[in-house]
Coordinates of C-alpha atoms in Angstrom, one line a residue:
M1 CA -101.1 162.2 14.7
F2 CA -98.8 159.3 13.8
L3 CA -99.1 160.0 10.1
A4 CA -98.4 163.7 10.7
C5 CA -95.3 162.8 12.7
R6 CA -94.0 160.6 9.9
S7 CA -94.8 163.2 7.2
H8 CA -93.2 166.1 9.2
P9 CA -90.1 165.2 11.2
W10 CA -90.0 168.7 12.8
L11 CA -93.6 168.1 14.1
R12 CA -92.5 164.7 15.5
R13 CA -89.7 166.5 17.4
V14 CA -92.2 169.0 18.8
L15 CA -94.9 166.4 19.8
L16 CA -92.8 163.5 20.8
G17 CA -89.6 165.2 22.0
P18 CA -86.1 164.5 20.7
R19 CA -85.1 161.1 19.6
P20 CA -82.9 159.1 22.0
D21 CA -80.0 159.2 19.6
S22 CA -80.1 163.0 19.5
I23 CA -79.6 163.4 23.2
P24 CA -75.8 163.2 23.1
A25 CA -75.8 165.7 20.2
L26 CA -77.9 168.1 22.3
I27 CA -75.7 167.7 25.3
A28 CA -72.6 168.2 23.1
K29 CA -74.0 171.4 21.7
A30 CA -74.8 172.7 25.2
C31 CA -71.2 172.0 26.3
A32 CA -69.8 173.7 23.2
F33 CA -72.0 176.7 23.7
I34 CA -71.1 177.1 27.3
G35 CA -67.4 176.5 26.4
L36 CA -67.5 179.2 23.7
L37 CA -69.0 181.8 26.0
D38 CA -66.6 180.7 28.7
V39 CA -63.6 181.4 26.4
L40 CA -65.1 184.7 25.4
A41 CA -65.5 185.6 29.0
G42 CA -61.9 184.7 29.8
V43 CA -60.4 186.4 26.8
F44 CA -62.3 189.6 26.2
A45 CA -62.5 191.9 29.1
R46 CA -65.1 194.0 27.4
F47 CA -67.3 190.9 27.0
R48 CA -67.3 190.5 30.7
H49 CA -68.3 194.1 31.3
S50 CA -70.5 194.7 28.3
R51 CA -74.3 194.6 27.9
M52 CA -73.9 190.7 27.9
H53 CA -72.6 190.9 31.4
T54 CA -75.9 189.5 32.7
L55 CA -75.7 186.5 30.4
A56 CA -72.0 185.9 31.3
E57 CA -72.8 186.1 35.0
V58 CA -74.9 182.9 34.8
L59 CA -72.3 181.0 32.8
P60 CA -68.9 179.7 33.7
G61 CA -66.3 182.5 33.8
A62 CA -65.0 184.9 36.4
L63 CA -63.8 188.5 36.6
G64 CA -60.6 188.2 38.6
P65 CA -57.2 187.2 37.3
F66 CA -57.3 183.6 38.4
A67 CA -61.0 183.3 37.5
A68 CA -60.4 184.6 34.0
A69 CA -57.7 181.9 33.6
L70 CA -60.0 179.3 35.0
S71 CA -62.8 180.5 32.6
L72 CA -60.5 180.1 29.6
S73 CA -59.3 176.7 30.7
T74 CA -62.8 175.4 31.4
G75 CA -64.1 176.7 28.1
L76 CA -61.4 175.2 26.0
L77 CA -61.8 171.8 27.7
L78 CA -65.5 171.9 27.2
L79 CA -65.1 172.7 23.5
L80 CA -62.7 169.7 23.2
L81 CA -65.1 167.4 25.1
A82 CA -68.1 168.4 22.9
H83 CA -66.9 166.2 20.0
G84 CA -66.4 163.2 22.2
L85 CA -69.8 163.7 23.8
R86 CA -71.4 163.9 20.4
R87 CA -69.8 160.6 19.6
R88 CA -71.0 159.1 22.9
K89 CA -67.5 158.5 24.1
R90 CA -67.4 157.1 27.7
R91 CA -64.1 158.9 28.5
A92 CA -65.5 162.2 27.3
W93 CA -68.5 161.7 29.6
R94 CA -66.2 160.9 32.6
A95 CA -64.0 164.0 31.9
A96 CA -67.1 166.2 31.7
V97 CA -68.5 164.7 35.0
V98 CA -65.2 165.6 36.7
L99 CA -64.9 169.0 35.1
L100 CA -68.4 170.3 35.8
P101 CA -68.3 170.0 39.6
A102 CA -64.9 171.7 39.5
G103 CA -66.5 174.5 37.5
A104 CA -69.3 174.8 40.0
V105 CA -66.9 175.1 42.9
A106 CA -65.0 177.8 41.0
Q107 CA -68.2 179.7 40.4
F108 CA -69.0 179.9 44.1
A109 CA -65.4 180.4 45.3
Y110 CA -64.4 183.1 42.9
R111 CA -67.6 184.8 41.9
H112 CA -70.0 183.8 44.7
S113 CA -72.5 183.1 41.9
A114 CA -75.1 180.6 43.0
I115 CA -76.8 180.7 39.6
G116 CA -73.6 179.9 37.7
M117 CA -73.0 177.0 40.2
L118 CA -76.5 175.7 39.6
I119 CA -76.1 175.7 35.8
S120 CA -72.9 173.6 36.1
L121 CA -74.7 171.2 38.5
A122 CA -77.8 171.1 36.2
M123 CA -75.5 170.1 33.3
L124 CA -73.9 167.5 35.6
T125 CA -77.3 166.1 36.5
L126 CA -78.2 165.8 32.9
L127 CA -75.1 163.9 32.1
I128 CA -75.6 161.5 34.9
H129 CA -79.2 161.0 34.0
H130 CA -78.3 160.0 30.5
R131 CA -75.1 158.1 31.3
G132 CA -76.4 155.1 29.4
E133 CA -76.1 157.1 26.2
F134 CA -72.3 157.4 26.6
A135 CA -70.9 153.9 26.3
A136 CA -68.7 154.1 23.1
L137 CA -65.3 152.5 23.4
P138 CA -62.1 154.4 22.5
D139 CA -60.8 154.8 19.0
P140 CA -57.5 153.3 17.7
R141 CA -54.7 155.6 18.8
S142 CA -50.9 155.8 19.4
R143 CA -48.6 158.1 21.3
W144 CA -47.9 160.1 18.1
R145 CA -51.2 161.9 19.1
A146 CA -49.2 163.6 21.8
L147 CA -46.9 165.2 19.3
S148 CA -49.7 166.5 17.1
N149 CA -51.5 167.7 20.3
F150 CA -48.4 169.7 21.3
L151 CA -48.1 171.3 17.9
L152 CA -51.8 172.2 17.5
W153 CA -52.3 173.3 21.1
G154 CA -49.1 175.3 21.0
A155 CA -50.1 177.1 17.8
A156 CA -53.6 177.7 19.2
S157 CA -52.2 179.0 22.5
I158 CA -50.0 181.5 20.8
L159 CA -52.9 182.8 18.7
I160 CA -55.2 183.0 21.6
G161 CA -52.4 184.6 23.7
L162 CA -51.9 187.3 21.1
V163 CA -55.6 188.0 21.2
I164 CA -55.5 188.3 25.0
V165 CA -52.5 190.6 25.0
N166 CA -54.1 192.9 22.3
V167 CA -57.6 193.1 23.7
H168 CA -56.2 194.6 26.9
G169 CA -54.6 197.3 24.9
R170 CA -56.4 200.2 26.7
W171 CA -54.5 199.3 29.9
M172 CA -51.2 198.7 28.1
I173 CA -48.3 201.0 29.1
G174 CA -46.6 202.4 25.9
D175 CA -46.9 200.9 22.5
P176 CA -44.9 197.7 22.4
S177 CA -44.0 196.2 19.0
L178 CA -45.5 193.0 17.6
A179 CA -42.2 191.3 18.4
D180 CA -42.5 192.3 22.0
R181 CA -46.1 191.1 22.2
I182 CA -45.2 187.7 20.7
T183 CA -42.3 187.5 23.2
H184 CA -44.7 188.4 26.0
V185 CA -47.0 185.5 24.9
L186 CA -44.2 183.0 24.7
Y187 CA -42.9 184.0 28.1
G188 CA -46.4 183.9 29.6
L189 CA -47.0 180.4 28.3
F190 CA -44.1 179.2 30.4
G191 CA -45.2 181.3 33.5
F192 CA -42.7 184.2 33.1
E193 CA -43.3 187.9 32.9
G194 CA -42.7 189.3 29.4
P195 CA -41.7 192.8 28.1
V196 CA -45.3 194.2 28.0
D197 CA -46.6 196.1 31.0
Y198 CA -50.2 196.9 32.0
Q199 CA -51.8 199.2 34.5
G200 CA -53.3 197.9 37.7
D201 CA -54.2 194.2 38.0
T202 CA -54.4 193.7 34.3
S203 CA -50.9 192.3 34.2
W204 CA -52.0 189.6 36.6
T205 CA -55.1 188.8 34.5
V206 CA -53.1 188.5 31.3
G207 CA -50.3 186.5 33.0
A208 CA -52.7 184.1 34.6
S209 CA -54.6 183.5 31.3
L210 CA -51.3 182.9 29.4
G211 CA -50.1 180.6 32.1
A212 CA -53.3 178.7 31.9
L213 CA -52.9 178.2 28.2
G214 CA -49.4 176.9 28.6
L215 CA -50.5 174.6 31.5
L216 CA -53.3 173.2 29.4
T217 CA -50.9 172.5 26.5
A218 CA -48.5 170.7 28.9
I219 CA -51.1 168.7 30.7
T220 CA -52.9 167.5 27.6
T221 CA -49.7 166.5 25.9
I222 CA -48.4 164.6 29.0
Y223 CA -51.8 162.9 29.3
L224 CA -51.7 161.7 25.7
A225 CA -48.1 160.6 25.9
F226 CA -48.6 158.4 29.0
R227 CA -52.2 157.1 28.6
P228 CA -52.6 153.5 27.5
E229 CA -52.3 152.9 23.8
H230 CA -55.2 151.5 21.7
P231 CA -53.3 150.5 18.6
A232 CA -55.1 150.2 15.3
A233 CA -56.3 146.7 14.7
Q234 CA -54.2 144.5 12.5
L235 CA -54.9 141.3 10.6
T236 CA -53.6 138.4 12.7
E237 CA -52.2 135.2 11.3
D238 CA -55.3 133.4 12.3
D239 CA -57.6 136.0 10.7
E240 CA -55.6 135.8 7.5
A241 CA -55.8 132.0 7.4
R242 CA -59.6 132.2 7.9
L243 CA -59.9 134.8 5.1
R244 CA -57.8 132.8 2.7
A245 CA -60.0 129.7 3.4
L246 CA -63.1 131.8 2.5
L247 CA -61.3 133.2 -0.6
E248 CA -60.5 129.7 -1.8
K249 CA -64.3 128.9 -1.8
H250 CA -65.8 132.2 -2.8
G251 CA -62.9 134.4 -4.1
G252 CA -64.2 134.3 -7.7
R253 CA -67.2 136.4 -6.9
D254 CA -65.5 139.8 -6.3
S255 CA -62.4 141.1 -8.0
L256 CA -61.5 143.0 -4.9
G257 CA -61.6 140.0 -2.6
H258 CA -57.9 139.4 -2.4
F259 CA -57.3 143.0 -1.2
A260 CA -59.0 142.0 2.0
L261 CA -55.7 140.4 3.0
R262 CA -54.0 143.7 3.5
R263 CA -52.4 143.4 7.0
D264 CA -53.3 146.9 8.1
K265 CA -57.0 146.1 8.1
A266 CA -59.1 144.6 10.8
V267 CA -61.8 142.0 10.3
V268 CA -65.1 140.9 11.8
F269 CA -66.6 137.4 11.0
S270 CA -70.2 136.3 11.1
L271 CA -71.1 134.0 13.9
S272 CA -71.1 131.1 11.5
G273 CA -67.6 132.0 10.3
K274 CA -68.8 131.7 6.7
A275 CA -68.5 135.5 5.9
A276 CA -66.3 138.4 6.9
V277 CA -66.0 142.2 6.5
T278 CA -62.6 143.8 6.6
Y279 CA -62.2 147.5 7.5
R280 CA -59.9 150.3 8.8
V281 CA -60.9 153.1 11.2
V282 CA -59.8 156.6 10.0
H283 CA -60.7 159.5 12.3
G284 CA -63.9 157.9 13.6
V285 CA -65.0 156.5 10.2
M286 CA -65.2 152.7 9.9
L287 CA -64.2 152.1 6.3
A288 CA -65.0 148.7 4.8
S289 CA -63.8 148.0 1.3
G290 CA -65.3 145.9 -1.5
D291 CA -68.0 143.2 -0.8
P292 CA -68.0 141.0 2.3
I293 CA -65.8 137.9 1.9
G294 CA -67.5 134.5 1.9
D295 CA -70.9 132.9 1.3
V296 CA -73.4 135.5 0.1
E297 CA -76.1 133.9 2.3
A298 CA -73.8 134.6 5.4
W299 CA -73.2 138.2 4.4
P300 CA -76.0 139.6 6.7
G301 CA -74.3 138.0 9.7
A302 CA -71.0 139.6 9.0
I303 CA -72.6 143.0 8.2
E304 CA -74.5 142.8 11.5
R305 CA -71.2 142.2 13.4
F306 CA -69.7 145.2 11.5
M307 CA -72.5 147.5 12.4
D308 CA -72.4 146.3 16.1
E309 CA -68.7 147.2 16.2
A310 CA -69.4 150.6 14.7
K311 CA -72.1 151.2 17.3
A312 CA -69.9 150.1 20.2
H313 CA -67.2 152.6 19.3
S314 CA -69.6 155.2 17.8
W315 CA -67.8 155.1 14.5
T316 CA -69.4 156.3 11.3
P317 CA -69.9 153.2 9.1
A318 CA -69.1 153.4 5.4
V319 CA -68.2 151.0 2.5
M320 CA -66.0 151.9 -0.4
G321 CA -66.1 150.2 -3.7
C322 CA -68.7 147.5 -3.2
S323 CA -70.4 145.9 -6.2
E324 CA -74.1 146.3 -7.1
T325 CA -75.0 143.1 -5.4
G326 CA -73.0 144.1 -2.3
G327 CA -74.6 147.5 -2.2
E328 CA -78.1 145.9 -2.4
V329 CA -77.3 143.6 0.6
W330 CA -75.7 146.4 2.6
T331 CA -78.6 148.8 2.1
R332 CA -81.2 146.1 2.8
E333 CA -79.6 144.8 6.0
T334 CA -78.6 148.1 7.5
G335 CA -80.9 150.8 6.1
L336 CA -77.8 152.7 4.8
D337 CA -77.9 154.4 1.4
A338 CA -75.7 153.8 -1.7
L339 CA -74.2 156.2 -4.3
E340 CA -72.4 155.2 -7.5
L341 CA -68.8 156.0 -7.2
G342 CA -67.4 154.9 -10.5
D343 CA -66.8 151.9 -12.7
E344 CA -64.3 149.0 -12.8
A345 CA -62.8 148.1 -16.1
V346 CA -62.9 144.3 -16.7
V347 CA -61.4 142.7 -19.8
D348 CA -62.6 139.3 -21.0
V349 CA -59.4 137.5 -22.1
A350 CA -61.1 135.4 -24.8
A351 CA -62.5 138.5 -26.5
F352 CA -59.4 140.6 -26.3
S353 CA -57.4 141.3 -29.5
L354 CA -55.1 143.9 -30.8
A355 CA -56.8 143.7 -34.2
G356 CA -59.4 146.2 -35.4
R357 CA -59.6 150.0 -35.7
A358 CA -60.6 150.5 -32.0
M359 CA -57.3 149.0 -30.8
R360 CA -55.2 150.9 -33.4
N361 CA -53.5 153.2 -31.0
V362 CA -52.6 150.5 -28.5
R363 CA -51.4 148.2 -31.3
Q364 CA -49.1 150.9 -32.7
M365 CA -47.7 151.8 -29.3
V366 CA -46.9 148.2 -28.4
K367 CA -45.2 147.5 -31.8
R368 CA -43.1 150.7 -31.5
I369 CA -41.9 149.8 -28.0
E370 CA -41.1 146.2 -29.0
R371 CA -39.1 147.5 -32.0
A372 CA -37.2 149.7 -29.4
G373 CA -35.8 146.5 -27.9
Y374 CA -38.1 145.9 -24.9
E375 CA -39.2 142.4 -24.0
T376 CA -41.8 141.3 -21.4
R377 CA -42.1 138.4 -18.9
V378 CA -45.2 137.3 -17.1
R379 CA -44.8 134.9 -14.2
R380 CA -46.3 133.7 -10.9
V381 CA -44.6 135.1 -7.8
R382 CA -43.8 131.6 -6.7
D383 CA -41.7 131.1 -9.9
L384 CA -39.4 134.0 -9.2
G385 CA -36.2 133.7 -7.2
E386 CA -35.7 135.6 -4.0
T387 CA -32.9 137.7 -5.5
E388 CA -35.1 138.9 -8.4
L389 CA -38.1 139.4 -6.1
E390 CA -36.0 141.6 -3.9
R391 CA -34.8 143.7 -6.9
I392 CA -38.4 144.1 -8.0
R393 CA -39.4 145.2 -4.5
Q394 CA -36.7 147.8 -4.3
A395 CA -37.5 149.1 -7.8
A396 CA -41.2 149.4 -7.0
E397 CA -40.2 151.4 -3.8
D398 CA -37.9 153.8 -5.6
W399 CA -40.1 154.3 -8.6
R400 CA -43.1 155.3 -6.5
G401 CA -44.2 158.8 -7.5
T402 CA -44.9 160.0 -4.0
D403 CA -43.5 159.8 -0.5
T404 CA -46.8 158.3 0.8
E405 CA -47.8 154.8 0.0
R406 CA -51.1 154.9 -1.7
G407 CA -53.9 152.4 -1.7
F408 CA -56.4 150.8 0.7
S409 CA -59.6 149.4 -0.8
M410 CA -58.0 148.2 -4.1
A411 CA -54.3 147.6 -3.2
L412 CA -52.6 144.7 -1.5
G413 CA -49.8 146.8 0.0
R414 CA -47.0 144.2 -0.6
I415 CA -45.1 142.4 -3.3
G416 CA -43.6 139.0 -3.3
D417 CA -44.9 137.6 0.0
L418 CA -44.5 133.9 0.2
A419 CA -48.2 133.6 1.0
D420 CA -49.1 135.3 -2.2
G421 CA -47.5 132.8 -4.6
D422 CA -50.5 132.9 -7.0
C423 CA -50.0 136.6 -7.7
L424 CA -48.8 137.5 -11.2
I425 CA -45.9 139.8 -12.0
A426 CA -45.4 141.3 -15.5
T427 CA -42.1 143.0 -16.0
A428 CA -40.6 144.9 -18.9
H429 CA -36.8 144.6 -19.7
K430 CA -34.3 146.3 -22.0
A431 CA -30.6 145.8 -22.1
D432 CA -28.8 149.2 -21.9
D433 CA -25.2 150.1 -22.5
Q434 CA -25.2 151.6 -19.0
P435 CA -27.6 149.6 -16.9
G436 CA -29.2 151.2 -13.9
P437 CA -29.3 150.0 -10.3
Y438 CA -31.9 147.4 -11.3
G439 CA -30.3 146.0 -14.3
D440 CA -32.5 145.7 -17.4
L441 CA -35.7 146.1 -15.4
K442 CA -37.8 149.0 -16.6
A443 CA -41.4 148.5 -15.5
I444 CA -43.6 146.3 -13.2
L445 CA -47.2 145.3 -13.1
H446 CA -48.5 143.3 -10.2
F447 CA -51.8 141.3 -10.3
V448 CA -53.6 139.5 -7.4
P449 CA -55.8 136.4 -7.8
W450 CA -59.5 136.8 -8.6
G451 CA -60.7 133.4 -7.8
T452 CA -59.1 130.6 -9.8
D453 CA -59.7 132.1 -13.2
G454 CA -59.2 135.8 -12.8
A455 CA -56.6 138.5 -12.0
S456 CA -57.0 141.9 -10.6
L457 CA -54.5 144.7 -11.2
D458 CA -52.8 145.9 -8.0
L459 CA -49.8 148.0 -8.9
M460 CA -48.1 149.8 -11.8
R461 CA -44.6 151.1 -11.5
R462 CA -42.0 152.1 -14.2
D463 CA -38.6 153.7 -14.5
R464 CA -39.1 157.4 -15.4
S465 CA -36.3 157.0 -17.9
A466 CA -38.1 154.3 -19.8
D467 CA -40.0 155.0 -23.0
P468 CA -43.6 156.0 -22.7
G469 CA -46.1 153.2 -23.1
M470 CA -44.8 150.8 -20.5
N471 CA -48.2 150.3 -18.9
E472 CA -49.9 149.5 -22.2
L473 CA -47.1 147.1 -23.1
L474 CA -47.4 145.1 -19.9
I475 CA -51.2 145.1 -19.8
V476 CA -51.2 143.6 -23.3
A477 CA -48.5 141.1 -22.4
A478 CA -50.5 140.0 -19.3
L479 CA -53.7 139.6 -21.3
Q480 CA -51.9 137.6 -24.0
A481 CA -50.2 135.4 -21.4
A482 CA -53.4 135.0 -19.3
P483 CA -54.6 131.7 -21.0
K484 CA -51.4 130.0 -20.1
F485 CA -52.2 130.6 -16.4
G486 CA -55.9 129.6 -16.8
I487 CA -57.0 133.3 -16.5
T488 CA -60.2 134.2 -18.4
R489 CA -60.9 137.7 -17.0
V490 CA -58.7 140.6 -15.8
S491 CA -59.8 143.6 -13.7
L492 CA -57.9 146.8 -14.6
N493 CA -58.1 150.2 -13.1
F494 CA -61.1 151.7 -11.3
A495 CA -62.4 154.9 -13.1
M496 CA -64.1 157.3 -10.7
F497 CA -67.2 159.0 -12.0
R498 CA -66.8 157.3 -15.4
S499 CA -70.5 157.4 -16.3
A500 CA -70.6 161.2 -15.7
L501 CA -67.6 161.7 -18.0
A502 CA -69.0 159.4 -20.7
R503 CA -72.5 160.9 -20.7
G504 CA -71.1 164.5 -20.5
E505 CA -69.0 164.1 -23.7
K506 CA -71.8 162.7 -25.9
I507 CA -73.6 164.8 -28.5
G508 CA -76.8 166.3 -27.0
A509 CA -75.6 166.2 -23.4
G510 CA -77.5 168.8 -21.3
P511 CA -76.0 171.7 -19.4
V512 CA -76.0 169.8 -16.1
L513 CA -74.0 166.9 -17.6
R514 CA -71.6 169.2 -19.4
A515 CA -71.1 171.2 -16.2
C516 CA -70.4 167.9 -14.2
R517 CA -67.9 166.8 -16.9
G518 CA -66.2 170.2 -16.9
L519 CA -65.8 170.0 -13.1
L520 CA -64.3 166.5 -13.3
V521 CA -62.0 167.5 -16.1
F522 CA -60.8 170.4 -13.9
L523 CA -60.2 168.1 -11.0
S524 CA -58.3 165.8 -13.3
R525 CA -55.4 168.2 -13.1
W526 CA -54.7 166.8 -9.6
F527 CA -56.5 163.4 -9.5
Q528 CA -56.2 162.1 -13.1
I529 CA -59.9 161.3 -13.2
E530 CA -60.3 161.8 -17.0
S531 CA -57.0 160.4 -18.1
L532 CA -57.4 157.2 -16.1
Y533 CA -60.9 156.7 -17.6
K534 CA -59.5 157.2 -21.1
F535 CA -56.5 154.9 -20.4
N536 CA -58.9 152.1 -19.3
A537 CA -61.1 152.6 -22.3
K538 CA -58.2 151.8 -24.7
F539 CA -58.6 148.1 -23.9
Q540 CA -62.3 147.9 -24.7
P541 CA -63.4 146.6 -21.3
R542 CA -66.8 146.1 -19.9
W543 CA -67.7 148.4 -17.1
E544 CA -68.8 147.2 -13.7
P545 CA -70.3 149.9 -11.4
R546 CA -68.9 150.3 -7.9
F547 CA -70.7 152.1 -5.0
V548 CA -70.0 153.9 -1.7
V549 CA -72.4 153.0 1.1
Y550 CA -73.1 155.6 3.8
R551 CA -75.5 156.4 6.6
A552 CA -76.5 160.0 5.9
S553 CA -75.6 162.7 3.2
A554 CA -74.1 164.8 6.0
D555 CA -71.5 162.1 6.5
L556 CA -70.3 162.1 2.9
P557 CA -67.7 164.9 3.3
R558 CA -66.2 163.2 6.4
I559 CA -66.3 159.8 4.7
G560 CA -64.7 161.2 1.6
F561 CA -61.9 162.8 3.6
A562 CA -61.3 159.6 5.5
A563 CA -61.2 157.6 2.3
M564 CA -58.7 160.0 0.7
Q565 CA -56.5 159.7 3.8
A566 CA -56.8 155.9 3.8
E567 CA -55.9 155.8 0.1
G568 CA -52.9 158.0 0.7
F569 CA -54.0 161.2 -1.1
V570 CA -54.2 163.1 2.1
N571 CA -51.4 162.6 4.6
L572 CA -51.7 164.2 8.1
A573 CA -48.7 162.3 9.6
L574 CA -45.1 163.4 9.5
P575 CA -43.5 161.0 6.9
L576 CA -40.0 159.7 7.6
P577 CA -37.3 160.6 5.1
R578 CA -36.7 157.8 2.5
S579 CA -33.2 157.2 3.8
L580 CA -34.7 156.3 7.2
R581 CA -37.3 153.9 6.0
R582 CA -36.8 150.1 6.1
R583 CA -35.9 148.7 2.7
S584 CA -38.1 145.7 3.4
A585 CA -41.2 147.8 4.0
P586 CA -44.1 146.5 2.0
V587 CA -45.0 148.5 -1.1
G588 CA -48.2 148.8 -3.1
T589 CA -50.1 151.2 -5.2
C590 CA -53.8 151.4 -5.7
A591 CA -53.9 150.8 -9.4
H592 CA -57.7 150.7 -9.4
S593 CA -57.9 154.3 -8.1
V594 CA -55.9 157.3 -9.2
G595 CA -52.5 156.1 -10.5
E596 CA -49.3 157.5 -9.2
Q597 CA -47.6 157.3 -12.6
D598 CA -48.6 159.7 -15.4
I599 CA -51.1 157.5 -17.1
S600 CA -51.6 160.0 -20.0
A601 CA -47.9 160.1 -20.7
A602 CA -47.6 156.4 -20.5

């Protein structure tokens, strides 16, 4: 029997019952199902009086004007709570425990339905019995959630209100226009009578339902505006100091190690303090980036703390851009799975040369730009004056190609910080007859330390009026100047899906590889996947694979969306106009991921 259960998961569920971790999911589905039918019972009069009347009778929902409004309100709230229950949120459980008895009282008071009351109480009993399953702590949040709630709930209330007004059309007096119906909905949301009239008590039913929608919008918005905030965790000064101490000892192992010092990340340390994992939470996904920091032997302790934190909040754990060694440790210690995400381009300084046929295009472009009068400078951040650093910061801000700052896993998010004195800045200059606001400055590359003998590309920015090829010029300048700084290896951009592109373009590639490459080329119109790979390949690097670590295949779309939002490619917030932003705001671009500048044109 045991072997049969292992071979057939569906048989295990039948013989042994649902797994403990599936109980919240089942409860959430039950709440969502009841909520959906509750909404249908409150919105559609025909549903309440159709052949499904018998089913509706034993579910929350009532037939009178106030009961229809109560049915609609209860259903929407249950639908909202279902997601929190599925994620084991304690506050969602508390809200459901309060809501279900209220629904049971409404069942008996309005409909005199003992069966409907018993179903609500049975659901309440089930929640109380499994209360230990719902212990997840709240997610990071701010009061901006109240504004988004008002906009989303307002739009949903208008749409549902239009459905309510129209499905009662058989009792409508006359044929009011669409404008009148929309006006009736807007008036009804605020509790006023609109221009549409109905026969009998239908006006009361529609008015009560619209008023309930408006009341729900107001109550949820007020609650979100005045509830205690749980701000997203930030890197404290003590955390940063501990991370820098670990990087001094072990920073040479991973080229992405220094990016752990982004101050919009949180960190968990192993109990010994010899290893750490940095992360950010995006819509319930706990995103770590790169490998753990510190001693490899202490990684399991930091990973265990990371997974405990994810479990405590019911977050979905994921790791973006870890190395092959990191992926092996993550999968071994947690049981998670890994998928190759792309390759990192690493150039060995000693082997780099502009000579040879393979470097012909880069050599010609660099020579052409140098003949045009451009010169380059490569310096440590500590060697630049504050006036020049401020000019570089402002130029990087204004030359950014998007309103949203991009970068998370492979970007530092700031330039010229006093604590980052070991960072390298490569700049291109050209004296013009009519200098711009930043003088002769035309392009910027920013590198962060990779141990004591390496550098990792963080940011690429250039003046749009500058000649094409600024990025090639500065990369070559940085590689040629690297020995002077004791740098033997330089990590360049990260090329997503490089192996699929490389295999798909070879002679003899099969139809599957060709189809994959065709899809990636098509997506490159928006994400520069192919152009970034070809740009990296110009410098003859060695390719180091990077992986995404995840719990289940079903989580990949959610992890991908969260990663795109963290990297800045999807922005759900309302950005401030550039004129209202602080000039001193930190800037940074994920040069390892999709570049903001036109790489192919550069």
